[in-house]
Short mmCIF file of C-alpha atoms in Angstrom, two decimals:
data_model
loop_
_atom_site.label_atom_id
_atom_site.label_comp_id
_atom_site.label_asym_id
_atom_site.label_seq_id
_atom_site.Cartn_x
_atom_site.Cartn_y
_atom_site.Cartn_z
CA MET A 883 55.22 61.63 22.13
CA VAL A 884 57.67 59.84 19.66
CA ILE A 885 57.21 56.18 19.30
CA GLU A 886 59.91 53.79 18.12
CA ILE A 887 58.62 50.89 16.12
CA GLU A 888 61.77 49.16 14.74
CA LYS A 889 64.95 50.62 16.67
CA GLY A 890 66.94 52.45 14.25
CA LYS A 891 64.61 52.33 11.37
CA ASN A 892 61.32 53.48 12.10
CA TYR A 893 59.29 56.31 14.02
CA ALA A 894 55.95 57.31 15.01
CA VAL A 895 54.26 60.02 16.38
CA ARG A 896 51.18 60.17 18.78
CA PHE A 897 49.88 62.77 20.77
CA TYR A 898 46.30 64.09 22.38
CA TYR A 899 44.87 67.78 22.38
CA LYS A 900 41.09 68.70 22.42
CA ASP A 901 39.36 70.25 19.24
CA CYS A 902 37.19 73.11 19.25
CA PHE A 903 34.31 70.61 20.39
CA GLY A 904 35.80 69.66 23.75
CA ARG A 905 36.52 66.25 22.16
CA GLN A 906 40.07 64.68 22.85
CA GLN A 907 41.62 63.61 19.57
CA ARG A 908 44.71 61.43 18.79
CA PRO A 909 46.72 62.54 15.70
CA TYR A 910 48.80 59.44 14.60
CA LYS A 911 51.42 59.32 11.99
CA SER A 912 54.19 56.74 11.04
CA GLY A 913 57.11 56.19 9.04
CA PHE A 914 59.61 58.61 9.79
CA PRO A 915 63.13 57.61 9.49
CA THR A 916 64.70 59.29 12.25
CA ARG A 917 63.27 60.66 15.68
CA LYS A 918 64.39 64.17 14.78
CA ALA A 919 62.06 64.31 11.79
CA ALA A 920 59.37 62.52 14.10
CA GLU A 921 59.59 65.41 16.96
CA LEU A 922 59.62 68.02 14.12
CA TRP A 923 56.30 66.81 12.81
CA GLU A 924 54.92 66.55 16.14
CA LEU A 925 55.79 70.15 16.88
CA GLN A 926 54.65 71.52 13.49
CA GLU A 927 51.24 69.70 14.04
CA LYS A 928 50.75 71.03 17.44
CA ALA A 929 51.27 74.51 16.18
CA ARG A 930 49.04 74.11 13.23
CA LEU A 931 46.20 72.40 15.70
CA ASN A 932 46.61 75.04 18.26
CA GLY A 933 47.94 78.08 16.53
CA GLU A 934 46.67 81.64 16.78
CA LYS A 935 43.73 82.86 15.02
CA VAL A 936 43.65 84.70 12.18
CA SER A 937 43.04 88.54 12.94
CA SER A 938 43.22 91.43 10.23
CA GLU A 939 46.74 92.47 11.73
CA LYS A 940 48.36 89.48 10.56
CA ILE A 941 46.43 88.38 7.43
CA THR A 942 47.39 89.59 4.06
CA PHE A 943 45.44 90.41 1.07
CA ALA A 944 47.09 87.31 -0.56
CA GLN A 945 46.54 84.88 2.38
CA LEU A 946 42.64 86.53 2.08
CA ARG A 947 42.24 85.48 -1.56
CA LYS A 948 43.37 82.02 -0.40
CA LEU A 949 41.02 81.47 2.06
CA TRP A 950 38.06 83.10 0.30
CA ARG A 951 38.89 80.99 -2.97
CA GLU A 952 39.23 77.63 -0.76
CA SER A 953 35.56 78.53 0.49
CA LEU A 954 34.13 79.25 -3.05
CA VAL A 955 35.64 75.49 -3.79
CA ILE A 956 33.62 74.17 -1.03
CA LYS A 957 30.52 75.84 -2.19
CA ASN A 958 31.25 74.13 -5.70
CA VAL A 959 31.36 77.33 -7.49
CA SER A 960 31.87 76.79 -11.14
CA PRO A 961 35.62 76.35 -12.22
CA LYS A 962 34.88 78.96 -15.25
CA THR A 963 33.74 81.38 -12.31
CA LEU A 964 37.15 80.76 -10.39
CA GLU A 965 39.11 81.32 -13.60
CA LYS A 966 37.30 84.77 -13.89
CA TYR A 967 37.82 85.76 -10.80
CA ASP A 968 41.63 84.93 -10.60
CA ARG A 969 42.07 86.76 -13.99
CA TYR A 970 40.76 90.06 -12.48
CA LEU A 971 42.51 89.50 -9.08
CA SER A 972 45.70 89.38 -10.98
CA TYR A 973 45.50 92.71 -12.11
CA ILE A 974 45.75 94.03 -9.10
CA SER A 975 47.25 91.81 -7.13
CA GLU A 976 50.45 93.06 -7.39
CA TYR A 977 49.74 96.21 -5.51
CA ILE A 978 48.14 94.78 -2.38
CA ASP A 979 48.73 91.09 -1.98
CA HIS A 980 51.37 92.30 0.72
CA LEU A 981 49.29 94.62 3.00
CA PRO A 982 47.38 93.56 5.91
CA ILE A 983 43.69 93.71 5.08
CA ASN A 984 43.05 96.14 7.76
CA LYS A 985 45.29 98.76 6.12
CA ILE A 986 43.61 98.48 2.77
CA THR A 987 41.37 101.75 2.69
CA GLU A 988 39.19 103.00 0.13
CA THR A 989 41.44 105.81 -0.95
CA MET A 990 43.62 102.47 -2.29
CA CYS A 991 40.59 101.05 -3.87
CA GLN A 992 39.49 104.29 -5.52
CA LYS A 993 43.24 104.21 -7.05
CA LEU A 994 43.27 100.69 -8.73
CA ILE A 995 39.60 101.56 -10.13
CA GLY A 996 41.30 104.68 -11.43
CA MET A 997 44.48 102.53 -13.23
CA HIS A 998 41.53 100.70 -15.32
CA LEU A 999 38.84 103.74 -16.25
CA ASP A 1000 39.85 103.31 -19.79
CA SER A 1001 37.44 99.93 -19.47
CA PRO A 1002 34.71 100.45 -17.33
CA ALA A 1003 33.56 96.89 -17.80
CA THR A 1004 37.12 95.66 -16.33
CA CYS A 1005 36.59 98.33 -13.42
CA VAL A 1006 32.62 96.60 -12.77
CA GLU A 1007 34.44 92.95 -12.70
CA ILE A 1008 37.33 94.23 -10.19
CA ARG A 1009 35.04 95.63 -8.10
CA LYS A 1010 32.86 92.53 -8.21
CA VAL A 1011 35.53 90.45 -7.46
CA MET A 1012 37.07 92.43 -4.43
CA SER A 1013 33.94 93.25 -2.69
CA ALA A 1014 33.13 89.62 -2.86
CA ALA A 1015 36.34 89.17 -1.04
CA PHE A 1016 36.11 91.86 1.48
CA ASN A 1017 32.66 90.59 2.40
CA TYR A 1018 33.96 87.02 3.20
CA ALA A 1019 36.11 89.11 5.45
CA ARG A 1020 33.54 91.10 6.78
CA ARG A 1021 31.66 87.51 7.94
CA LYS A 1022 34.58 86.13 9.47
CA ARG A 1023 35.11 89.58 11.55
CA TRP A 1024 38.41 90.23 10.37
CA MET A 1025 37.20 93.56 8.85
CA ARG A 1026 34.59 96.26 10.21
CA GLU A 1027 33.60 97.41 6.49
CA ASN A 1028 34.16 96.95 3.17
CA PRO A 1029 36.67 99.87 1.72
CA PHE A 1030 34.91 99.07 -1.81
CA ASP A 1031 31.74 100.74 -0.34
CA PHE A 1032 33.15 104.19 -0.47
CA VAL A 1033 34.50 103.98 -4.28
CA ASP A 1034 33.04 105.88 -7.18
CA MET A 1035 32.79 103.86 -10.08
CA PRO A 1036 32.74 105.04 -13.85
CA LYS A 1037 29.28 104.55 -15.43
CA TYR A 1038 28.92 101.43 -17.50
CA SER A 1039 26.09 101.15 -20.01
CA PRO A 1040 26.72 97.45 -21.82
CA LYS A 1041 25.38 98.20 -25.40
CA LYS A 1042 21.80 96.41 -25.89
CA TYR A 1043 20.70 94.79 -28.89
CA ASP A 1044 16.87 93.73 -30.09
CA ALA A 1045 16.45 90.27 -29.65
CA TYR A 1046 15.86 88.20 -32.78
CA ASN A 1047 12.29 88.00 -33.74
CA PHE A 1048 10.54 85.20 -35.55
CA ASP A 1049 11.60 86.56 -39.15
CA ASP A 1050 15.14 86.77 -38.07
CA ILE A 1051 15.18 83.53 -36.81
CA LYS A 1052 13.69 81.92 -39.61
CA GLU A 1053 16.25 83.97 -42.05
CA LEU A 1054 18.92 82.22 -40.10
CA PHE A 1055 17.66 78.81 -39.90
CA ASN A 1056 17.25 78.86 -43.84
CA LEU A 1057 21.03 80.42 -44.36
CA LEU A 1058 22.28 77.57 -42.02
CA LYS A 1059 20.39 74.51 -43.73
CA GLU A 1060 21.35 75.88 -47.09
CA GLU A 1061 25.07 76.04 -46.30
CA ASN A 1062 24.98 72.47 -44.16
CA SER A 1063 26.77 74.38 -41.06
CA LYS A 1064 27.47 72.78 -38.04
CA LEU A 1065 26.03 75.54 -36.46
CA TYR A 1066 22.30 74.49 -37.56
CA THR A 1067 21.75 71.81 -34.64
CA PRO A 1068 23.15 74.30 -32.16
CA THR A 1069 21.32 77.24 -33.13
CA LEU A 1070 18.17 74.83 -33.11
CA CYS A 1071 19.02 74.05 -29.84
CA ALA A 1072 19.17 77.55 -28.22
CA CYS A 1073 15.95 78.62 -30.15
CA LEU A 1074 13.78 75.79 -28.86
CA PHE A 1075 15.21 74.72 -25.64
CA ALA A 1076 17.22 77.74 -24.40
CA ALA A 1077 20.03 75.92 -24.34
CA THR A 1078 23.60 77.83 -23.64
CA ARG A 1079 26.73 77.07 -25.50
CA GLU A 1080 28.13 74.76 -22.93
CA GLU A 1081 24.96 72.53 -22.72
CA VAL A 1082 24.85 72.40 -26.40
CA CYS A 1083 28.45 71.47 -26.82
CA ALA A 1084 28.08 68.35 -24.03
CA LEU A 1085 24.50 67.03 -25.13
CA GLN A 1086 24.94 63.66 -26.28
CA GLU A 1087 22.43 61.06 -28.16
CA SER A 1088 21.85 59.42 -24.70
CA ASP A 1089 20.16 62.29 -23.37
CA ILE A 1090 17.26 62.09 -26.32
CA THR A 1091 14.82 59.20 -25.17
CA ARG A 1092 11.93 58.17 -27.25
CA LEU A 1093 8.35 57.86 -25.40
CA LYS A 1094 5.59 55.28 -25.75
CA ASP A 1095 3.54 57.98 -27.48
CA GLY A 1096 6.22 58.42 -30.37
CA LYS A 1097 7.58 61.61 -29.00
CA TYR A 1098 11.07 62.40 -27.46
CA LYS A 1099 12.01 63.55 -24.40
CA LEU A 1100 15.72 65.61 -24.11
CA THR A 1101 17.34 66.11 -20.81
CA LEU A 1102 19.66 69.12 -20.23
CA ASP A 1103 21.60 68.11 -17.05
CA ARG A 1104 25.27 68.73 -18.39
CA ALA A 1105 27.90 71.39 -19.52
CA LEU A 1106 31.37 71.69 -21.25
CA ILE A 1107 33.39 74.17 -20.14
CA SER A 1108 37.08 75.42 -20.77
CA VAL A 1109 39.11 76.40 -18.06
CA ASN A 1110 42.79 77.31 -18.36
CA GLY A 1111 42.87 75.22 -21.58
CA ARG A 1112 41.47 71.97 -20.56
CA THR A 1113 38.00 71.02 -21.30
CA ILE A 1114 35.71 69.99 -18.56
CA LEU A 1115 32.01 67.99 -18.38
CA LYS A 1116 30.20 69.22 -15.31
CA ASP A 1117 26.91 68.82 -13.64
CA GLN A 1118 24.79 71.73 -13.77
CA LYS A 1119 25.44 73.82 -11.05
CA THR A 1120 21.82 74.45 -9.91
CA GLU A 1121 18.65 72.30 -9.78
CA ASN A 1122 17.07 74.43 -12.03
CA ARG A 1123 19.61 74.46 -14.59
CA ARG A 1124 18.37 70.61 -14.89
CA ARG A 1125 15.79 70.63 -17.70
CA THR A 1126 13.52 68.39 -19.39
CA PHE A 1127 11.72 69.26 -23.14
CA ILE A 1128 9.06 66.85 -24.62
CA PHE A 1129 9.01 67.38 -28.55
CA SER A 1130 7.94 65.89 -31.90
CA GLN A 1131 9.45 63.56 -34.35
CA GLU A 1132 9.62 66.37 -36.49
CA ILE A 1133 11.73 68.39 -34.25
CA TYR A 1134 14.24 65.22 -33.73
CA ASP A 1135 14.49 64.59 -37.49
CA GLU A 1136 15.61 68.37 -37.69
CA LEU A 1137 18.03 67.95 -34.88
CA HIS A 1138 19.72 65.30 -36.81
CA TYR A 1139 19.53 66.87 -40.26
CA PHE A 1140 23.30 68.15 -40.39
CA LYS A 1141 24.47 64.45 -39.35
CA ASP A 1142 22.28 62.79 -41.67
CA ILE A 1143 22.98 64.85 -44.75
CA SER A 1144 26.86 64.67 -43.74
CA GLY A 1145 26.99 60.94 -43.07
CA ILE A 1146 28.31 61.65 -39.62
CA GLN A 1147 27.96 58.67 -36.82
CA SER A 1148 28.67 60.70 -33.79
CA PHE A 1149 27.26 60.20 -30.21
CA PHE A 1150 27.30 63.88 -29.93
CA VAL A 1151 24.26 65.49 -30.70
CA CYS A 1152 25.94 68.60 -32.27
CA CYS A 1153 29.54 67.66 -33.81
CA ASN A 1154 32.19 68.80 -36.38
CA LYS A 1155 31.84 67.24 -39.52
CA ASN A 1156 34.53 64.52 -38.51
CA GLY A 1157 32.49 63.27 -35.72
CA SER A 1158 33.99 65.51 -32.78
CA ASN A 1159 32.77 67.35 -30.52
CA ILE A 1160 32.32 71.08 -30.64
CA GLN A 1161 33.86 73.66 -28.21
CA PRO A 1162 31.96 76.36 -26.87
CA ASN A 1163 34.33 78.85 -28.13
CA THR A 1164 34.18 77.83 -31.60
CA ILE A 1165 30.20 77.95 -31.79
CA SER A 1166 30.76 81.57 -30.45
CA ASN A 1167 33.66 82.22 -33.18
CA SER A 1168 31.67 80.31 -36.16
CA PHE A 1169 28.24 82.32 -35.22
CA SER A 1170 29.68 85.56 -35.32
CA ARG A 1171 31.58 85.05 -38.55
CA PHE A 1172 28.41 83.61 -40.10
CA LEU A 1173 26.53 86.48 -39.37
CA SER A 1174 29.07 89.33 -40.49
CA GLU A 1175 29.68 87.01 -43.59
CA HIS A 1176 25.80 86.97 -44.54
CA LYS A 1177 25.23 90.67 -43.38
CA LEU A 1178 22.49 89.62 -40.92
CA LYS A 1179 21.31 91.49 -37.74
CA TYR A 1180 24.01 91.15 -34.66
CA THR A 1181 23.29 89.29 -31.86
CA THR A 1182 25.14 86.52 -30.07
CA PHE A 1183 24.84 83.07 -29.47
CA HIS A 1184 24.26 83.38 -26.16
CA LYS A 1185 21.34 86.15 -26.97
CA LEU A 1186 19.47 83.49 -28.85
CA ARG A 1187 18.08 82.95 -25.46
CA ASP A 1188 16.73 86.36 -25.43
CA ALA A 1189 14.80 85.53 -28.87
CA PHE A 1190 13.81 82.31 -26.93
CA ALA A 1191 12.21 84.51 -24.02
CA ASN A 1192 10.80 87.33 -26.37
CA SER A 1193 9.19 84.43 -28.53
CA CYS A 1194 7.39 83.22 -25.32
CA LYS A 1195 6.19 86.47 -24.46
CA ARG A 1196 4.65 86.77 -27.68
CA LEU A 1197 3.12 83.78 -27.99
CA LYS A 1198 1.80 84.34 -24.54
CA ILE A 1199 3.32 81.53 -22.83
CA ASP A 1200 3.27 82.46 -19.02
CA LEU A 1201 6.28 83.58 -17.23
CA ASP A 1202 6.43 80.59 -14.99
CA THR A 1203 6.94 78.12 -17.74
CA THR A 1204 9.59 80.55 -19.28
CA PHE A 1205 11.18 80.84 -16.34
CA ARG A 1206 11.69 76.94 -15.82
CA MET A 1207 12.22 76.33 -19.36
CA MET A 1208 15.15 78.96 -19.10
CA GLY A 1209 16.92 77.45 -16.50
CA HIS A 1210 17.14 80.47 -14.32
CA SER A 1211 17.48 80.91 -10.57
CA SER A 1212 15.02 83.36 -9.92
CA TYR A 1213 11.59 84.77 -12.32
CA LYS A 1214 13.71 88.31 -11.67
CA VAL A 1215 16.57 87.13 -14.23
CA THR A 1216 13.68 86.04 -16.72
CA ALA A 1217 11.30 88.92 -16.57
CA GLU A 1218 14.18 91.82 -16.34
CA HIS A 1219 17.32 90.41 -18.38
CA TYR A 1220 15.44 88.52 -21.21
CA ALA A 1221 11.71 88.70 -21.79
CA THR A 1222 11.99 92.44 -22.53
CA ALA A 1223 9.08 94.23 -24.54
CA ASP A 1224 9.97 94.95 -28.02
CA ASP A 1225 8.25 97.08 -30.52
CA PHE A 1226 6.20 94.58 -31.63
CA LEU A 1227 4.80 93.89 -27.87
CA THR A 1228 4.48 97.43 -27.05
CA ALA A 1229 2.46 98.47 -30.41
CA GLU A 1230 0.17 95.68 -29.16
CA ALA A 1231 -0.36 97.19 -25.80
CA ILE A 1232 -0.80 100.38 -27.04
CA GLY A 1233 -3.46 99.17 -29.74
CA LYS A 1234 -5.57 97.60 -26.70
CA ILE A 1235 -5.26 100.78 -24.72
CA GLU A 1236 -6.42 102.95 -27.65
CA LYS A 1237 -9.44 100.66 -28.34
CA ALA A 1238 -10.54 100.46 -24.77
CA LEU A 1239 -9.84 104.36 -24.39
CA LEU A 1240 -10.62 105.66 -27.52
CA ASN A 1241 -13.59 103.29 -28.87
#
């Protein structure tokens, strides 16, 4: 009902309804300049609260995308992940956004994939994001099946490069140190602590504390990401990603070598020569350029984590410790995607088998 608070000047609205738990609620809003505006809000609010349930006959793919994205925000999905989803959905949104989701068939989905066959990696990403949206619709019982379950995908085999071994890492360290490169400290963090570029960029001096026995403890609990041109400092998305490392005075000195020799005063551990923090894309681009200029074996900054896992495996560090230092969500990721057997390890294994069988 509409309530006149002050004659001719101000109106408020209060009405009663029962929510989904059967409890009586009393929405209230004031500040309407006219009775008509108050009545209009009352009608709109009642329609919103008592409106029809969403159905596949009425909900379009554009509405599904919006609702699915809102659910991801509630789940605290990384803004970087949301940016990637939005980018790949923009490739196909103009074709199916207007369609009810129950009208989207595997034939349409196959056609969307066929439009991007020149880039199998893009096809994989489009399938991944659209399947996730349709699976959300299935959980809500708006769809019976995911049309992407029946789509034929192009074969995608990403190139795999050998991880850096100890000799490669030492050569890289020496060259970075000789040139007094700002990449020296980030590379140390990647090879010693399995830090990603986002973690390296967020690392501050306050994250390193001196212990009573003269050693130091480093904490990785934040990441610096760039979303739509904005830089965001955020907490790690999972508990596993929050990691600590104990190390010696020698490593502490090496981590500060670039800052000490350049006379830099900055609260960032990894920084530019003017003391400002390094951006994640800057690390990737500068690292790639450095390898090319010095004709070093190809890798990426992120793949230094492969080198870390391989080093742990060569040094007989158990999988559980490696898993916890790398901050993966499961042992499977550590075992299958990172710590792959290289020529050194396979040669060592064959030697042991040969000694056992032939001697």
